[in-house]
Amino acid sequence: MSKKNIKRLDKKSNGKANHAAPAKKPKVTGYILGTILVAGVIAFMALGGGMVMSVFGFQFQSMGNVILFFLAASAISYPIIRLVTQIPRILCVNGQITKGAAAALYIALGTAANALCFFILDKMMDTITATFPAILVISTLYSLFGVKDVDKRPE
C-alpha cells in the first residue's frame, strides 16, 4: 500500500478518516450579496419614508434622490444611534429607571439623533427639501423600530 492511500484514523473520530480542512477562501460574493440586500431594504424603507414625509411637505426631484437621501442618512446616523441608544439600556439594566422610562428616553434620544442627521442632509442636498414636521415624523418612526430591545443588555 502506498502512503497516499493510507488514511489516518483518530480515536475521537470513531473510525472515520481525519482529513485536513481545506484552506478557506474569502467569501467576497457573500459580502456583495449582503450589501445589496441591506441597500435594497434601505431603499424600500426610503420609498415608504418618502411617501410618509411627502404628506408633511417633503419635496424631491426624483425617487433616486429620496433613496440617496435615506441611504446617506442611514450611513451617517448608524454610529450615532448605536451610541445614543445605549444610555437608556444601561440605565434600565442597572435598575436606575423603569422599562417604560427607558423606552421613552430611547425614543427621545433616537428621534433627536435621527432628526439631526436628516437636517444635516437636508441642508447638504439641493434636490431635497424636508420640512421640520416631516423630519420629526420619520425620525420618530425610525426610533420606534428599536424600542422593543430597550431592556436587553448593552453590547
PDB file of N, CA, C and O in Angstrom, residues 64-111:
ATOM      1  N   GLY A  64     -34.801  58.557  -7.030  1.00  0.00           N
ATOM      2  CA  GLY A  64     -33.387  58.268  -6.806  1.00  0.00           C
ATOM      3  C   GLY A  64     -32.798  59.186  -5.741  1.00  0.00           C
ATOM      4  O   GLY A  64     -31.967  58.758  -4.926  1.00  0.00           O
ATOM      5  N   ASN A  65     -33.222  60.439  -5.741  1.00  0.00           N
ATOM      6  CA  ASN A  65     -32.760  61.383  -4.720  1.00  0.00           C
ATOM      7  C   ASN A  65     -33.270  60.985  -3.337  1.00  0.00           C
ATOM      8  O   ASN A  65     -32.571  61.140  -2.344  1.00  0.00           O
ATOM      9  N   VAL A  66     -34.487  60.478  -3.280  1.00  0.00           N
ATOM     10  CA  VAL A  66     -35.051  60.041  -1.996  1.00  0.00           C
ATOM     11  C   VAL A  66     -34.267  58.845  -1.466  1.00  0.00           C
ATOM     12  O   VAL A  66     -33.909  58.788  -0.282  1.00  0.00           O
ATOM     13  N   ILE A  67     -33.976  57.889  -2.347  1.00  0.00           N
ATOM     14  CA  ILE A  67     -33.203  56.712  -1.925  1.00  0.00           C
ATOM     15  C   ILE A  67     -31.815  57.125  -1.474  1.00  0.00           C
ATOM     16  O   ILE A  67     -31.328  56.660  -0.442  1.00  0.00           O
ATOM     17  N   LEU A  68     -31.176  58.030  -2.205  1.00  0.00           N
ATOM     18  CA  LEU A  68     -29.857  58.532  -1.815  1.00  0.00           C
ATOM     19  C   LEU A  68     -29.927  59.253  -0.473  1.00  0.00           C
ATOM     20  O   LEU A  68     -29.047  59.086   0.382  1.00  0.00           O
ATOM     21  N   PHE A  69     -30.963  60.031  -0.259  1.00  0.00           N
ATOM     22  CA  PHE A  69     -31.153  60.760   0.994  1.00  0.00           C
ATOM     23  C   PHE A  69     -31.228  59.782   2.173  1.00  0.00           C
ATOM     24  O   PHE A  69     -30.556  59.961   3.187  1.00  0.00           O
ATOM     25  N   PHE A  70     -32.033  58.739   2.037  1.00  0.00           N
ATOM     26  CA  PHE A  70     -32.191  57.795   3.131  1.00  0.00           C
ATOM     27  C   PHE A  70     -30.970  56.888   3.308  1.00  0.00           C
ATOM     28  O   PHE A  70     -30.633  56.522   4.436  1.00  0.00           O
ATOM     29  N   LEU A  71     -30.308  56.518   2.213  1.00  0.00           N
ATOM     30  CA  LEU A  71     -29.073  55.735   2.331  1.00  0.00           C
ATOM     31  C   LEU A  71     -27.995  56.533   3.068  1.00  0.00           C
ATOM     32  O   LEU A  71     -27.319  56.018   3.953  1.00  0.00           O
ATOM     33  N   ALA A  72     -27.847  57.791   2.690  1.00  0.00           N
ATOM     34  CA  ALA A  72     -26.855  58.641   3.355  1.00  0.00           C
ATOM     35  C   ALA A  72     -27.233  58.878   4.816  1.00  0.00           C
ATOM     36  O   ALA A  72     -26.368  58.848   5.699  1.00  0.00           O
ATOM     37  N   ALA A  73     -28.519  59.088   5.079  1.00  0.00           N
ATOM     38  CA  ALA A  73     -28.958  59.297   6.462  1.00  0.00           C
ATOM     39  C   ALA A  73     -28.709  58.052   7.303  1.00  0.00           C
ATOM     40  O   ALA A  73     -28.285  58.154   8.465  1.00  0.00           O
ATOM     41  N   SER A  74     -28.938  56.887   6.735  1.00  0.00           N
ATOM     42  CA  SER A  74     -28.688  55.645   7.469  1.00  0.00           C
ATOM     43  C   SER A  74     -27.203  55.473   7.762  1.00  0.00           C
ATOM     44  O   SER A  74     -26.826  55.067   8.862  1.00  0.00           O
ATOM     45  N   ALA A  75     -26.370  55.775   6.792  1.00  0.00           N
ATOM     46  CA  ALA A  75     -24.927  55.642   6.984  1.00  0.00           C
ATOM     47  C   ALA A  75     -24.402  56.624   8.023  1.00  0.00           C
ATOM     48  O   ALA A  75     -23.563  56.270   8.861  1.00  0.00           O
ATOM     49  N   ILE A  76     -24.905  57.847   7.995  1.00  0.00           N
ATOM     50  CA  ILE A  76     -24.437  58.856   8.944  1.00  0.00           C
ATOM     51  C   ILE A  76     -24.980  58.590  10.344  1.00  0.00           C
ATOM     52  O   ILE A  76     -24.271  58.711  11.341  1.00  0.00           O
ATOM     53  N   SER A  77     -26.240  58.207  10.429  1.00  0.00           N
ATOM     54  CA  SER A  77     -26.869  58.095  11.742  1.00  0.00           C
ATOM     55  C   SER A  77     -26.557  56.794  12.468  1.00  0.00           C
ATOM     56  O   SER A  77     -26.709  56.720  13.686  1.00  0.00           O
ATOM     57  N   TYR A  78     -26.110  55.750  11.760  1.00  0.00           N
ATOM     58  CA  TYR A  78     -25.900  54.458  12.401  1.00  0.00           C
ATOM     59  C   TYR A  78     -24.964  54.523  13.615  1.00  0.00           C
ATOM     60  O   TYR A  78     -25.333  54.066  14.692  1.00  0.00           O
ATOM     61  N   PRO A  79     -23.751  55.077  13.493  1.00  0.00           N
ATOM     62  CA  PRO A  79     -22.886  55.105  14.680  1.00  0.00           C
ATOM     63  C   PRO A  79     -23.428  56.009  15.792  1.00  0.00           C
ATOM     64  O   PRO A  79     -23.272  55.705  16.978  1.00  0.00           O
ATOM     65  N   ILE A  80     -24.088  57.083  15.408  1.00  0.00           N
ATOM     66  CA  ILE A  80     -24.645  57.995  16.411  1.00  0.00           C
ATOM     67  C   ILE A  80     -25.778  57.315  17.169  1.00  0.00           C
ATOM     68  O   ILE A  80     -25.839  57.375  18.403  1.00  0.00           O
ATOM     69  N   ILE A  81     -26.646  56.635  16.445  1.00  0.00           N
ATOM     70  CA  ILE A  81     -27.770  55.934  17.073  1.00  0.00           C
ATOM     71  C   ILE A  81     -27.262  54.821  17.974  1.00  0.00           C
ATOM     72  O   ILE A  81     -27.775  54.619  19.079  1.00  0.00           O
ATOM     73  N   ARG A  82     -26.262  54.070  17.523  1.00  0.00           N
ATOM     74  CA  ARG A  82     -25.709  52.985  18.350  1.00  0.00           C
ATOM     75  C   ARG A  82     -25.174  53.526  19.675  1.00  0.00           C
ATOM     76  O   ARG A  82     -25.320  52.877  20.697  1.00  0.00           O
ATOM     77  N   LEU A  83     -24.574  54.679  19.634  1.00  0.00           N
ATOM     78  CA  LEU A  83     -24.017  55.275  20.850  1.00  0.00           C
ATOM     79  C   LEU A  83     -25.113  55.842  21.753  1.00  0.00           C
ATOM     80  O   LEU A  83     -25.161  55.557  22.948  1.00  0.00           O
ATOM     81  N   VAL A  84     -26.006  56.619  21.174  1.00  0.00           N
ATOM     82  CA  VAL A  84     -27.025  57.326  21.953  1.00  0.00           C
ATOM     83  C   VAL A  84     -28.034  56.375  22.601  1.00  0.00           C
ATOM     84  O   VAL A  84     -28.448  56.580  23.733  1.00  0.00           O
ATOM     85  N   THR A  85     -28.408  55.331  21.889  1.00  0.00           N
ATOM     86  CA  THR A  85     -29.444  54.445  22.416  1.00  0.00           C
ATOM     87  C   THR A  85     -28.935  53.462  23.473  1.00  0.00           C
ATOM     88  O   THR A  85     -29.734  52.753  24.073  1.00  0.00           O
ATOM     89  N   GLN A  86     -27.652  53.445  23.716  1.00  0.00           N
ATOM     90  CA  GLN A  86     -27.126  52.593  24.792  1.00  0.00           C
ATOM     91  C   GLN A  86     -27.401  53.192  26.171  1.00  0.00           C
ATOM     92  O   GLN A  86     -27.473  52.461  27.157  1.00  0.00           O
ATOM     93  N   ILE A  87     -27.579  54.487  26.239  1.00  0.00           N
ATOM     94  CA  ILE A  87     -27.813  55.156  27.528  1.00  0.00           C
ATOM     95  C   ILE A  87     -29.064  54.622  28.215  1.00  0.00           C
ATOM     96  O   ILE A  87     -28.997  54.203  29.381  1.00  0.00           O
ATOM     97  N   PRO A  88     -30.235  54.586  27.558  1.00  0.00           N
ATOM     98  CA  PRO A  88     -31.410  54.041  28.242  1.00  0.00           C
ATOM     99  C   PRO A  88     -31.273  52.559  28.572  1.00  0.00           C
ATOM    100  O   PRO A  88     -31.768  52.112  29.607  1.00  0.00           O
ATOM    101  N   ARG A  89     -30.582  51.811  27.725  1.00  0.00           N
ATOM    102  CA  ARG A  89     -30.387  50.383  28.002  1.00  0.00           C
ATOM    103  C   ARG A  89     -29.571  50.183  29.267  1.00  0.00           C
ATOM    104  O   ARG A  89     -29.908  49.351  30.102  1.00  0.00           O
ATOM    105  N   ILE A  90     -28.497  50.921  29.389  1.00  0.00           N
ATOM    106  CA  ILE A  90     -27.640  50.789  30.569  1.00  0.00           C
ATOM    107  C   ILE A  90     -28.411  51.181  31.829  1.00  0.00           C
ATOM    108  O   ILE A  90     -28.347  50.487  32.845  1.00  0.00           O
ATOM    109  N   LEU A  91     -29.140  52.277  31.756  1.00  0.00           N
ATOM    110  CA  LEU A  91     -29.913  52.718  32.924  1.00  0.00           C
ATOM    111  C   LEU A  91     -30.994  51.711  33.298  1.00  0.00           C
ATOM    112  O   LEU A  91     -31.252  51.472  34.473  1.00  0.00           O
ATOM    113  N   CYS A  92     -31.627  51.092  32.310  1.00  0.00           N
ATOM    114  CA  CYS A  92     -32.695  50.122  32.575  1.00  0.00           C
ATOM    115  C   CYS A  92     -32.128  48.823  33.146  1.00  0.00           C
ATOM    116  O   CYS A  92     -32.671  48.279  34.111  1.00  0.00           O
ATOM    117  N   VAL A  93     -31.035  48.333  32.569  1.00  0.00           N
ATOM    118  CA  VAL A  93     -30.443  47.080  33.045  1.00  0.00           C
ATOM    119  C   VAL A  93     -29.902  47.240  34.460  1.00  0.00           C
ATOM    120  O   VAL A  93     -30.002  46.318  35.281  1.00  0.00           O
ATOM    121  N   ASN A  94     -29.375  48.402  34.793  1.00  0.00           N
ATOM    122  CA  ASN A  94     -28.858  48.650  36.142  1.00  0.00           C
ATOM    123  C   ASN A  94     -29.957  48.966  37.151  1.00  0.00           C
ATOM    124  O   ASN A  94     -29.673  49.160  38.327  1.00  0.00           O
ATOM    125  N   GLY A  95     -31.186  49.057  36.705  1.00  0.00           N
ATOM    126  CA  GLY A  95     -32.306  49.290  37.602  1.00  0.00           C
ATOM    127  C   GLY A  95     -32.485  50.736  38.033  1.00  0.00           C
ATOM    128  O   GLY A  95     -33.217  51.016  38.973  1.00  0.00           O
ATOM    129  N   GLN A  96     -31.856  51.661  37.357  1.00  0.00           N
ATOM    130  CA  GLN A  96     -31.965  53.061  37.727  1.00  0.00           C
ATOM    131  C   GLN A  96     -33.234  53.711  37.183  1.00  0.00           C
ATOM    132  O   GLN A  96     -33.696  54.699  37.739  1.00  0.00           O
ATOM    133  N   ILE A  97     -33.776  53.178  36.089  1.00  0.00           N
ATOM    134  CA  ILE A  97     -35.053  53.657  35.565  1.00  0.00           C
ATOM    135  C   ILE A  97     -35.895  52.442  35.166  1.00  0.00           C
ATOM    136  O   ILE A  97     -35.361  51.356  34.951  1.00  0.00           O
ATOM    137  N   THR A  98     -37.178  52.642  35.067  1.00  0.00           N
ATOM    138  CA  THR A  98     -38.076  51.551  34.685  1.00  0.00           C
ATOM    139  C   THR A  98     -38.000  51.318  33.177  1.00  0.00           C
ATOM    140  O   THR A  98     -37.443  52.135  32.434  1.00  0.00           O
ATOM    141  N   LYS A  99     -38.599  50.210  32.736  1.00  0.00           N
ATOM    142  CA  LYS A  99     -38.595  49.890  31.311  1.00  0.00           C
ATOM    143  C   LYS A  99     -39.372  50.945  30.513  1.00  0.00           C
ATOM    144  O   LYS A  99     -38.969  51.321  29.422  1.00  0.00           O
ATOM    145  N   GLY A 100     -40.468  51.448  31.071  1.00  0.00           N
ATOM    146  CA  GLY A 100     -41.245  52.480  30.384  1.00  0.00           C
ATOM    147  C   GLY A 100     -40.471  53.774  30.237  1.00  0.00           C
ATOM    148  O   GLY A 100     -40.500  54.417  29.184  1.00  0.00           O
ATOM    149  N   ALA A 101     -39.763  54.164  31.294  1.00  0.00           N
ATOM    150  CA  ALA A 101     -38.951  55.381  31.227  1.00  0.00           C
ATOM    151  C   ALA A 101     -37.786  55.196  30.257  1.00  0.00           C
ATOM    152  O   ALA A 101     -37.424  56.122  29.526  1.00  0.00           O
ATOM    153  N   ALA A 102     -37.213  53.990  30.230  1.00  0.00           N
ATOM    154  CA  ALA A 102     -36.125  53.706  29.293  1.00  0.00           C
ATOM    155  C   ALA A 102     -36.629  53.773  27.852  1.00  0.00           C
ATOM    156  O   ALA A 102     -35.942  54.287  26.979  1.00  0.00           O
ATOM    157  N   ALA A 103     -37.842  53.269  27.625  1.00  0.00           N
ATOM    158  CA  ALA A 103     -38.419  53.323  26.273  1.00  0.00           C
ATOM    159  C   ALA A 103     -38.655  54.765  25.840  1.00  0.00           C
ATOM    160  O   ALA A 103     -38.363  55.139  24.703  1.00  0.00           O
ATOM    161  N   ALA A 104     -39.174  55.591  26.740  1.00  0.00           N
ATOM    162  CA  ALA A 104     -39.414  56.998  26.414  1.00  0.00           C
ATOM    163  C   ALA A 104     -38.094  57.719  26.124  1.00  0.00           C
ATOM    164  O   ALA A 104     -38.001  58.508  25.167  1.00  0.00           O
ATOM    165  N   LEU A 105     -37.070  57.456  26.936  1.00  0.00           N
ATOM    166  CA  LEU A 105     -35.762  58.074  26.727  1.00  0.00           C
ATOM    167  C   LEU A 105     -35.145  57.584  25.415  1.00  0.00           C
ATOM    168  O   LEU A 105     -34.538  58.360  24.671  1.00  0.00           O
ATOM    169  N   TYR A 106     -35.314  56.303  25.140  1.00  0.00           N
ATOM    170  CA  TYR A 106     -34.810  55.711  23.899  1.00  0.00           C
ATOM    171  C   TYR A 106     -35.433  56.398  22.684  1.00  0.00           C
ATOM    172  O   TYR A 106     -34.734  56.770  21.734  1.00  0.00           O
ATOM    173  N   ILE A 107     -36.744  56.584  22.708  1.00  0.00           N
ATOM    174  CA  ILE A 107     -37.440  57.232  21.587  1.00  0.00           C
ATOM    175  C   ILE A 107     -37.003  58.685  21.459  1.00  0.00           C
ATOM    176  O   ILE A 107     -36.750  59.175  20.356  1.00  0.00           O
ATOM    177  N   ALA A 108     -36.891  59.387  22.583  1.00  0.00           N
ATOM    178  CA  ALA A 108     -36.497  60.799  22.538  1.00  0.00           C
ATOM    179  C   ALA A 108     -35.075  60.968  21.998  1.00  0.00           C
ATOM    180  O   ALA A 108     -34.842  61.805  21.109  1.00  0.00           O
ATOM    181  N   LEU A 109     -34.131  60.188  22.505  1.00  0.00           N
ATOM    182  CA  LEU A 109     -32.744  60.311  22.043  1.00  0.00           C
ATOM    183  C   LEU A 109     -32.590  59.841  20.599  1.00  0.00           C
ATOM    184  O   LEU A 109     -31.869  60.460  19.808  1.00  0.00           O
ATOM    185  N   GLY A 110     -33.264  58.750  20.247  1.00  0.00           N
ATOM    186  CA  GLY A 110     -33.201  58.253  18.874  1.00  0.00           C
ATOM    187  C   GLY A 110     -33.809  59.236  17.885  1.00  0.00           C
ATOM    188  O   GLY A 110     -33.273  59.450  16.796  1.00  0.00           O
ATOM    189  N   THR A 111     -34.930  59.835  18.263  1.00  0.00           N
ATOM    190  CA  THR A 111     -35.573  60.824  17.402  1.00  0.00           C
ATOM    191  C   THR A 111     -34.665  62.038  17.204  1.00  0.00           C
ATOM    192  O   THR A 111     -34.507  62.532  16.084  1.00  0.00           O
TER     193      THR A 111
END
